[in-house]
């Protein structure tokens, strides 16, 4: 993002049985420094996050710890540019009525899937800066699944560098979080780097293409992550050869079958997680697709 700004942002995601809402103040200093200060919910009040390129520092005030994570995809501008082309090949933009968001003149654009004719997303873009000021995502039945909106924003080039420094807090423990490797669109090289005989799906829903892959350390287990997208929706395939690294304890997992293999799945609103094991490998698929569609993809991973 080449624009510096400060504001307040509301995020809501609607699940099957509950919704998750956050409100936070945000400062962004171009190109890659961001700080968020959480106002709601009460459980997060006072927590804050600093993102410096691919490195993030999440300050958990209640537990007096700083969680340090690395996600190289955050700064991957090539991937972001590629996704614009993918988006336009699968979605038709429909211009809506002019609007005003957070005091800024905005253009409304609906994105209609070229294959299904359904509106998948609606965005309101600042007419002058092209920053997305509001975004609404929809399930296939038209229900709202996520909503983001700035209620205050100002563009500023005077944000002090000091507020984006890595936190150094007395009495706070430093905890190592997830560490994602640098993504690449060379799937052959990332599969070879996994260190085991990795697999990839032979079937993908219409419009989906391979986007990036990376090898990460998840709970001490070397894990390959392959990402597929149609420009808006994504499908993630995680695999390893040492044991499932997915913790389903906080979810109500249900049993199912992938071909002749035992499997478990979790469905939360439009998002489905499906996990199973075969040929000595452990797989997890996550995507905003139905369980039936994910099962079809899963069956094609090891034909």
GROMACS .gro file of N, CA and C in nm, residues 131-248:
model
  354
  131UNK      N    1  -0.820   0.345  -0.210
  131UNK     CA    2  -0.819   0.258  -0.092
  131UNK      C    3  -0.958   0.199  -0.072
  132UNK      N    4  -0.965   0.070  -0.036
  132UNK     CA    5  -1.094   0.006  -0.008
  132UNK      C    6  -1.141   0.055   0.129
  133UNK      N    7  -1.253   0.126   0.131
  133UNK     CA    8  -1.307   0.182   0.254
  133UNK      C    9  -1.412   0.091   0.317
  134UNK      N   10  -1.475   0.008   0.237
  134UNK     CA   11  -1.575  -0.085   0.287
  134UNK      C   12  -1.577  -0.207   0.196
  135UNK      N   13  -1.602  -0.324   0.257
  135UNK     CA   14  -1.604  -0.448   0.179
  135UNK      C   15  -1.705  -0.543   0.241
  136UNK      N   16  -1.785  -0.608   0.156
  136UNK     CA   17  -1.883  -0.705   0.202
  136UNK      C   18  -1.871  -0.830   0.117
  137UNK      N   19  -1.861  -0.945   0.183
  137UNK     CA   20  -1.847  -1.073   0.113
  137UNK      C   21  -1.973  -1.157   0.134
  138UNK      N   22  -2.007  -1.238   0.032
  138UNK     CA   23  -2.133  -1.310   0.034
  138UNK      C   24  -2.113  -1.460   0.012
  139UNK      N   25  -2.199  -1.539   0.076
  139UNK     CA   26  -2.205  -1.683   0.053
  139UNK      C   27  -2.281  -1.708  -0.078
  140UNK      N   28  -2.275  -1.831  -0.133
  140UNK     CA   29  -2.347  -1.860  -0.256
  140UNK      C   30  -2.497  -1.833  -0.249
  141UNK      N   31  -2.557  -1.840  -0.127
  141UNK     CA   32  -2.701  -1.813  -0.115
  141UNK      C   33  -2.732  -1.665  -0.099
  142UNK      N   34  -2.627  -1.580  -0.103
  142UNK     CA   35  -2.647  -1.436  -0.095
  142UNK      C   36  -2.634  -1.377   0.043
  143UNK      N   37  -2.622  -1.460   0.146
  143UNK     CA   38  -2.609  -1.407   0.282
  143UNK      C   39  -2.471  -1.345   0.302
  144UNK      N   40  -2.464  -1.245   0.389
  144UNK     CA   41  -2.338  -1.176   0.418
  144UNK      C   42  -2.254  -1.265   0.509
  145UNK      N   43  -2.127  -1.287   0.472
  145UNK     CA   44  -2.039  -1.369   0.554
  145UNK      C   45  -1.928  -1.287   0.619
  146UNK      N   46  -1.901  -1.169   0.567
  146UNK     CA   47  -1.798  -1.084   0.627
  146UNK      C   48  -1.822  -0.940   0.586
  147UNK      N   49  -1.789  -0.848   0.677
  147UNK     CA   50  -1.808  -0.707   0.647
  147UNK      C   51  -1.695  -0.627   0.713
  148UNK      N   52  -1.634  -0.538   0.636
  148UNK     CA   53  -1.529  -0.451   0.685
  148UNK      C   54  -1.562  -0.308   0.645
  149UNK      N   55  -1.538  -0.212   0.738
  149UNK     CA   56  -1.570  -0.073   0.707
  149UNK      C   57  -1.487   0.021   0.793
  150UNK      N   58  -1.431   0.124   0.729
  150UNK     CA   59  -1.372   0.235   0.802
  150UNK      C   60  -1.484   0.328   0.846
  151UNK      N   61  -1.486   0.366   0.975
  151UNK     CA   62  -1.581   0.470   1.015
  151UNK      C   63  -1.510   0.603   1.036
  152UNK      N   64  -1.376   0.599   1.039
  152UNK     CA   65  -1.296   0.722   1.041
  152UNK      C   66  -1.169   0.696   0.962
  153UNK      N   67  -1.123   0.795   0.888
  153UNK     CA   68  -0.996   0.781   0.818
  153UNK      C   69  -0.941   0.919   0.783
  154UNK      N   70  -0.811   0.932   0.794
  154UNK     CA   71  -0.742   1.051   0.746
  154UNK      C   72  -0.612   1.006   0.681
  155UNK      N   73  -0.577   1.070   0.572
  155UNK     CA   74  -0.452   1.039   0.504
  155UNK      C   75  -0.345   1.132   0.559
  156UNK      N   76  -0.229   1.073   0.593
  156UNK     CA   77  -0.127   1.152   0.663
  156UNK      C   78   0.011   1.100   0.628
  157UNK      N   79   0.103   1.193   0.607
  157UNK     CA   80   0.243   1.158   0.585
  157UNK      C   81   0.329   1.190   0.707
  158UNK      N   82   0.262   1.224   0.820
  158UNK     CA   83   0.335   1.267   0.939
  158UNK      C   84   0.334   1.164   1.051
  159UNK      N   85   0.302   1.039   1.020
  159UNK     CA   86   0.299   0.935   1.123
  159UNK      C   87   0.441   0.906   1.169
  160UNK      N   88   0.471   0.920   1.298
  160UNK     CA   89   0.609   0.902   1.346
  160UNK      C   90   0.655   0.757   1.337
  161UNK      N   91   0.779   0.739   1.298
  161UNK     CA   92   0.834   0.604   1.283
  161UNK      C   93   0.836   0.529   1.416
  162UNK      N   94   0.845   0.601   1.527
  162UNK     CA   95   0.858   0.537   1.658
  162UNK      C   96   0.740   0.448   1.693
  163UNK      N   97   0.620   0.480   1.646
  163UNK     CA   98   0.503   0.400   1.684
  163UNK      C   99   0.502   0.264   1.613
  164UNK      N  100   0.589   0.248   1.517
  164UNK     CA  101   0.596   0.120   1.443
  164UNK      C  102   0.718   0.037   1.484
  165UNK      N  103   0.789   0.079   1.591
  165UNK     CA  104   0.904   0.002   1.636
  165UNK      C  105   0.859  -0.130   1.697
  166UNK      N  106   0.945  -0.231   1.688
  166UNK     CA  107   0.915  -0.359   1.751
  166UNK      C  108   0.901  -0.338   1.902
  167UNK      N  109   0.794  -0.390   1.965
  167UNK     CA  110   0.772  -0.365   2.108
  167UNK      C  111   0.880  -0.427   2.196
  168UNK      N  112   0.928  -0.348   2.291
  168UNK     CA  113   1.022  -0.395   2.392
  168UNK      C  114   0.962  -0.361   2.528
  169UNK      N  115   0.892  -0.457   2.588
  169UNK     CA  116   0.811  -0.432   2.707
  169UNK      C  117   0.867  -0.509   2.826
  170UNK      N  118   0.895  -0.439   2.932
  170UNK     CA  119   0.947  -0.501   3.053
  170UNK      C  120   0.844  -0.595   3.113
  171UNK      N  121   0.887  -0.716   3.144
  171UNK     CA  122   0.798  -0.814   3.206
  171UNK      C  123   0.713  -0.893   3.109
  172UNK      N  124   0.730  -0.870   2.979
  172UNK     CA  125   0.654  -0.945   2.879
  172UNK      C  126   0.742  -1.054   2.818
  173UNK      N  127   0.688  -1.176   2.814
  173UNK     CA  128   0.762  -1.288   2.754
  173UNK      C  129   0.754  -1.279   2.602
  174UNK      N  130   0.862  -1.318   2.535
  174UNK     CA  131   0.864  -1.326   2.390
  174UNK      C  132   0.828  -1.469   2.349
  175UNK      N  133   0.722  -1.484   2.271
  175UNK     CA  134   0.673  -1.616   2.229
  175UNK      C  135   0.684  -1.626   2.078
  176UNK      N  136   0.740  -1.735   2.031
  176UNK     CA  137   0.753  -1.754   1.887
  176UNK      C  138   0.623  -1.808   1.830
  177UNK      N  139   0.564  -1.735   1.735
  177UNK     CA  140   0.441  -1.778   1.671
  177UNK      C  141   0.470  -1.855   1.543
  178UNK      N  142   0.372  -1.857   1.453
  178UNK     CA  143   0.388  -1.929   1.328
  178UNK      C  144   0.493  -1.861   1.241
  179UNK      N  145   0.565  -1.942   1.167
  179UNK     CA  146   0.668  -1.890   1.077
  179UNK      C  147   0.644  -1.948   0.938
  180UNK      N  148   0.593  -1.864   0.849
  180UNK     CA  149   0.565  -1.907   0.712
  180UNK      C  150   0.682  -1.869   0.622
  181UNK      N  151   0.723  -1.960   0.539
  181UNK     CA  152   0.833  -1.933   0.447
  181UNK      C  153   0.794  -1.839   0.336
  182UNK      N  154   0.892  -1.795   0.260
  182UNK     CA  155   0.865  -1.704   0.149
  182UNK      C  156   0.785  -1.778   0.042
  183UNK      N  157   0.673  -1.721  -0.002
  183UNK     CA  158   0.591  -1.788  -0.102
  183UNK      C  159   0.654  -1.781  -0.240
  184UNK      N  160   0.620  -1.877  -0.323
  184UNK     CA  161   0.668  -1.878  -0.460
  184UNK      C  162   0.559  -1.935  -0.548
  185UNK      N  163   0.556  -1.893  -0.675
  185UNK     CA  164   0.461  -1.953  -0.768
  185UNK      C  165   0.524  -2.066  -0.847
  186UNK      N  166   0.646  -2.103  -0.810
  186UNK     CA  167   0.712  -2.220  -0.868
  186UNK      C  168   0.677  -2.341  -0.782
  187UNK      N  169   0.564  -2.404  -0.813
  187UNK     CA  170   0.516  -2.514  -0.730
  187UNK      C  171   0.613  -2.631  -0.728
  188UNK      N  172   0.684  -2.654  -0.838
  188UNK     CA  173   0.779  -2.764  -0.842
  188UNK      C  174   0.888  -2.748  -0.739
  189UNK      N  175   0.942  -2.629  -0.724
  189UNK     CA  176   1.052  -2.607  -0.629
  189UNK      C  177   1.003  -2.616  -0.484
  190UNK      N  178   0.883  -2.564  -0.456
  190UNK     CA  179   0.836  -2.568  -0.319
  190UNK      C  180   0.798  -2.710  -0.278
  191UNK      N  181   0.746  -2.789  -0.372
  191UNK     CA  182   0.715  -2.929  -0.342
  191UNK      C  183   0.844  -3.007  -0.314
  192UNK      N  184   0.948  -2.980  -0.391
  192UNK     CA  185   1.077  -3.047  -0.366
  192UNK      C  186   1.136  -3.007  -0.232
  193UNK      N  187   1.111  -2.882  -0.190
  193UNK     CA  188   1.166  -2.833  -0.063
  193UNK      C  189   1.094  -2.891   0.058
  194UNK      N  190   0.979  -2.954   0.037
  194UNK     CA  191   0.903  -3.008   0.149
  194UNK      C  192   0.977  -3.120   0.221
  195UNK      N  193   1.059  -3.195   0.147
  195UNK     CA  194   1.135  -3.303   0.209
  195UNK      C  195   1.059  -3.435   0.216
  196UNK      N  196   0.943  -3.442   0.151
  196UNK     CA  197   0.868  -3.568   0.143
  196UNK      C  198   0.796  -3.570   0.008
  197UNK      N  199   0.738  -3.684  -0.026
  197UNK     CA  200   0.671  -3.700  -0.155
  197UNK      C  201   0.535  -3.633  -0.151
  198UNK      N  202   0.534  -3.503  -0.176
  198UNK     CA  203   0.412  -3.424  -0.163
  198UNK      C  204   0.316  -3.452  -0.279
  199UNK      N  205   0.189  -3.418  -0.257
  199UNK     CA  206   0.083  -3.438  -0.356
  199UNK      C  207   0.009  -3.307  -0.379
  200UNK      N  208  -0.059  -3.298  -0.493
  200UNK     CA  209  -0.142  -3.182  -0.522
  200UNK      C  210  -0.270  -3.229  -0.590
  201UNK      N  211  -0.379  -3.155  -0.578
  201UNK     CA  212  -0.507  -3.201  -0.635
  201UNK      C  213  -0.506  -3.200  -0.787
  202UNK      N  214  -0.572  -3.300  -0.843
  202UNK     CA  215  -0.589  -3.307  -0.990
  202UNK      C  216  -0.716  -3.237  -1.034
  203UNK      N  217  -0.806  -3.213  -0.936
  203UNK     CA  218  -0.931  -3.143  -0.968
  203UNK      C  219  -0.942  -3.015  -0.886
  204UNK      N  220  -0.983  -2.906  -0.950
  204UNK     CA  221  -1.014  -2.780  -0.884
  204UNK      C  222  -1.144  -2.726  -0.942
  205UNK      N  223  -1.225  -2.655  -0.862
  205UNK     CA  224  -1.347  -2.596  -0.917
  205UNK      C  225  -1.315  -2.496  -1.027
  206UNK      N  226  -1.412  -2.470  -1.111
  206UNK     CA  227  -1.393  -2.383  -1.226
  206UNK      C  228  -1.345  -2.245  -1.183
  207UNK      N  229  -1.239  -2.196  -1.249
  207UNK     CA  230  -1.186  -2.063  -1.220
  207UNK      C  231  -1.069  -2.064  -1.124
  208UNK      N  232  -1.048  -2.173  -1.048
  208UNK     CA  233  -0.939  -2.178  -0.951
  208UNK      C  234  -0.808  -2.217  -1.019
  209UNK      N  235  -0.700  -2.150  -0.978
  209UNK     CA  236  -0.567  -2.178  -1.029
  209UNK      C  237  -0.466  -2.181  -0.914
  210UNK      N  238  -0.353  -2.251  -0.931
  210UNK     CA  239  -0.247  -2.243  -0.830
  210UNK      C  240  -0.194  -2.101  -0.821
  211UNK      N  241  -0.173  -2.051  -0.700
  211UNK     CA  242  -0.124  -1.915  -0.681
  211UNK      C  243   0.016  -1.916  -0.619
  212UNK      N  244   0.029  -1.968  -0.499
  212UNK     CA  245   0.161  -1.973  -0.434
  212UNK      C  246   0.173  -2.098  -0.348
  213UNK      N  247   0.295  -2.126  -0.306
  213UNK     CA  248   0.321  -2.232  -0.212
  213UNK      C  249   0.434  -2.191  -0.120
  214UNK      N  250   0.438  -2.250  -0.002
  214UNK     CA  251   0.549  -2.225   0.090
  214UNK      C  252   0.564  -2.342   0.184
  215UNK      N  253   0.679  -2.353   0.245
  215UNK     CA  254   0.706  -2.456   0.345
  215UNK      C  255   0.725  -2.385   0.479
  216UNK      N  256   0.646  -2.427   0.578
  216UNK     CA  257   0.645  -2.360   0.708
  216UNK      C  258   0.665  -2.460   0.819
  217UNK      N  259   0.693  -2.406   0.938
  217UNK     CA  260   0.705  -2.487   1.059
  217UNK      C  261   0.581  -2.461   1.143
  218UNK      N  262   0.494  -2.562   1.155
  218UNK     CA  263   0.371  -2.550   1.234
  218UNK      C  264   0.379  -2.648   1.350
  219UNK      N  265   0.392  -2.593   1.470
  219UNK     CA  266   0.405  -2.673   1.592
  219UNK      C  267   0.518  -2.775   1.580
  220UNK      N  268   0.629  -2.731   1.521
  220UNK     CA  269   0.747  -2.817   1.510
  220UNK      C  270   0.740  -2.917   1.397
  221UNK      N  271   0.637  -2.910   1.314
  221UNK     CA  272   0.620  -3.004   1.203
  221UNK      C  273   0.638  -2.931   1.071
  222UNK      N  274   0.729  -2.978   0.988
  222UNK     CA  275   0.753  -2.917   0.858
  222UNK      C  276   0.631  -2.942   0.770
  223UNK      N  277   0.568  -2.833   0.724
  223UNK     CA  278   0.440  -2.843   0.657
  223UNK      C  279   0.443  -2.769   0.524
  224UNK      N  280   0.394  -2.835   0.421
  224UNK     CA  281   0.381  -2.773   0.290
  224UNK      C  282   0.243  -2.710   0.279
  225UNK      N  283   0.239  -2.586   0.228
  225UNK     CA  284   0.113  -2.515   0.208
  225UNK      C  285   0.103  -2.475   0.062
  226UNK      N  286  -0.002  -2.521  -0.005
  226UNK     CA  287  -0.030  -2.485  -0.144
  226UNK      C  288  -0.159  -2.404  -0.146
  227UNK      N  289  -0.155  -2.287  -0.210
  227UNK     CA  290  -0.270  -2.197  -0.214
  227UNK      C  291  -0.325  -2.186  -0.354
  228UNK      N  292  -0.457  -2.203  -0.365
  228UNK     CA  293  -0.528  -2.191  -0.493
  228UNK      C  294  -0.635  -2.083  -0.477
  229UNK      N  295  -0.665  -2.011  -0.584
  229UNK     CA  296  -0.760  -1.901  -0.575
  229UNK      C  297  -0.831  -1.879  -0.708
  230UNK      N  298  -0.949  -1.816  -0.700
  230UNK     CA  299  -1.016  -1.768  -0.821
  230UNK      C  300  -1.016  -1.615  -0.823
  231UNK      N  301  -0.934  -1.555  -0.737
  231UNK     CA  302  -0.925  -1.410  -0.728
  231UNK      C  303  -0.993  -1.353  -0.605
  232UNK      N  304  -1.096  -1.423  -0.555
  232UNK     CA  305  -1.164  -1.384  -0.431
  232UNK      C  306  -1.160  -1.500  -0.332
  233UNK      N  307  -1.215  -1.613  -0.372
  233UNK     CA  308  -1.215  -1.730  -0.283
  233UNK      C  309  -1.080  -1.800  -0.289
  234UNK      N  310  -1.045  -1.867  -0.180
  234UNK     CA  311  -0.918  -1.940  -0.175
  234UNK      C  312  -0.940  -2.082  -0.125
  235UNK      N  313  -0.850  -2.169  -0.165
  235UNK     CA  314  -0.842  -2.306  -0.113
  235UNK      C  315  -0.698  -2.328  -0.068
  236UNK      N  316  -0.680  -2.369   0.057
  236UNK     CA  317  -0.548  -2.400   0.109
  236UNK      C  318  -0.536  -2.550   0.132
  237UNK      N  319  -0.427  -2.609   0.083
  237UNK     CA  320  -0.395  -2.749   0.109
  237UNK      C  321  -0.268  -2.753   0.193
  238UNK      N  322  -0.278  -2.808   0.314
  238UNK     CA  323  -0.163  -2.827   0.402
  238UNK      C  324  -0.132  -2.977   0.407
  239UNK      N  325  -0.005  -3.012   0.403
  239UNK     CA  326   0.032  -3.153   0.414
  239UNK      C  327   0.167  -3.170   0.481
  240UNK      N  328   0.180  -3.282   0.553
  240UNK     CA  329   0.307  -3.317   0.617
  240UNK      C  330   0.315  -3.467   0.632
  241UNK      N  331   0.430  -3.517   0.669
  241UNK     CA  332   0.448  -3.663   0.681
  241UNK      C  333   0.480  -3.706   0.824
  242UNK      N  334   0.445  -3.620   0.922
  242UNK     CA  335   0.480  -3.652   1.060
  242UNK      C  336   0.362  -3.654   1.155
  243UNK      N  337   0.244  -3.621   1.110
  243UNK     CA  338   0.128  -3.618   1.199
  243UNK      C  339   0.050  -3.491   1.180
  244UNK      N  340  -0.080  -3.499   1.199
  244UNK     CA  341  -0.166  -3.383   1.175
  244UNK      C  342  -0.131  -3.270   1.269
  245UNK      N  343  -0.106  -3.151   1.212
  245UNK     CA  344  -0.072  -3.033   1.292
  245UNK      C  345  -0.193  -2.944   1.315
  246UNK      N  346  -0.311  -2.992   1.277
  246UNK     CA  347  -0.432  -2.912   1.292
  246UNK      C  348  -0.499  -2.945   1.425
  247UNK      N  349  -0.520  -2.843   1.508
  247UNK     CA  350  -0.584  -2.860   1.637
  247UNK      C  351  -0.733  -2.831   1.622
  248UNK      N  352  -0.815  -2.936   1.635
  248UNK     CA  353  -0.959  -2.922   1.620
  248UNK      C  354  -1.031  -2.917   1.754
   0.00000   0.00000   0.00000
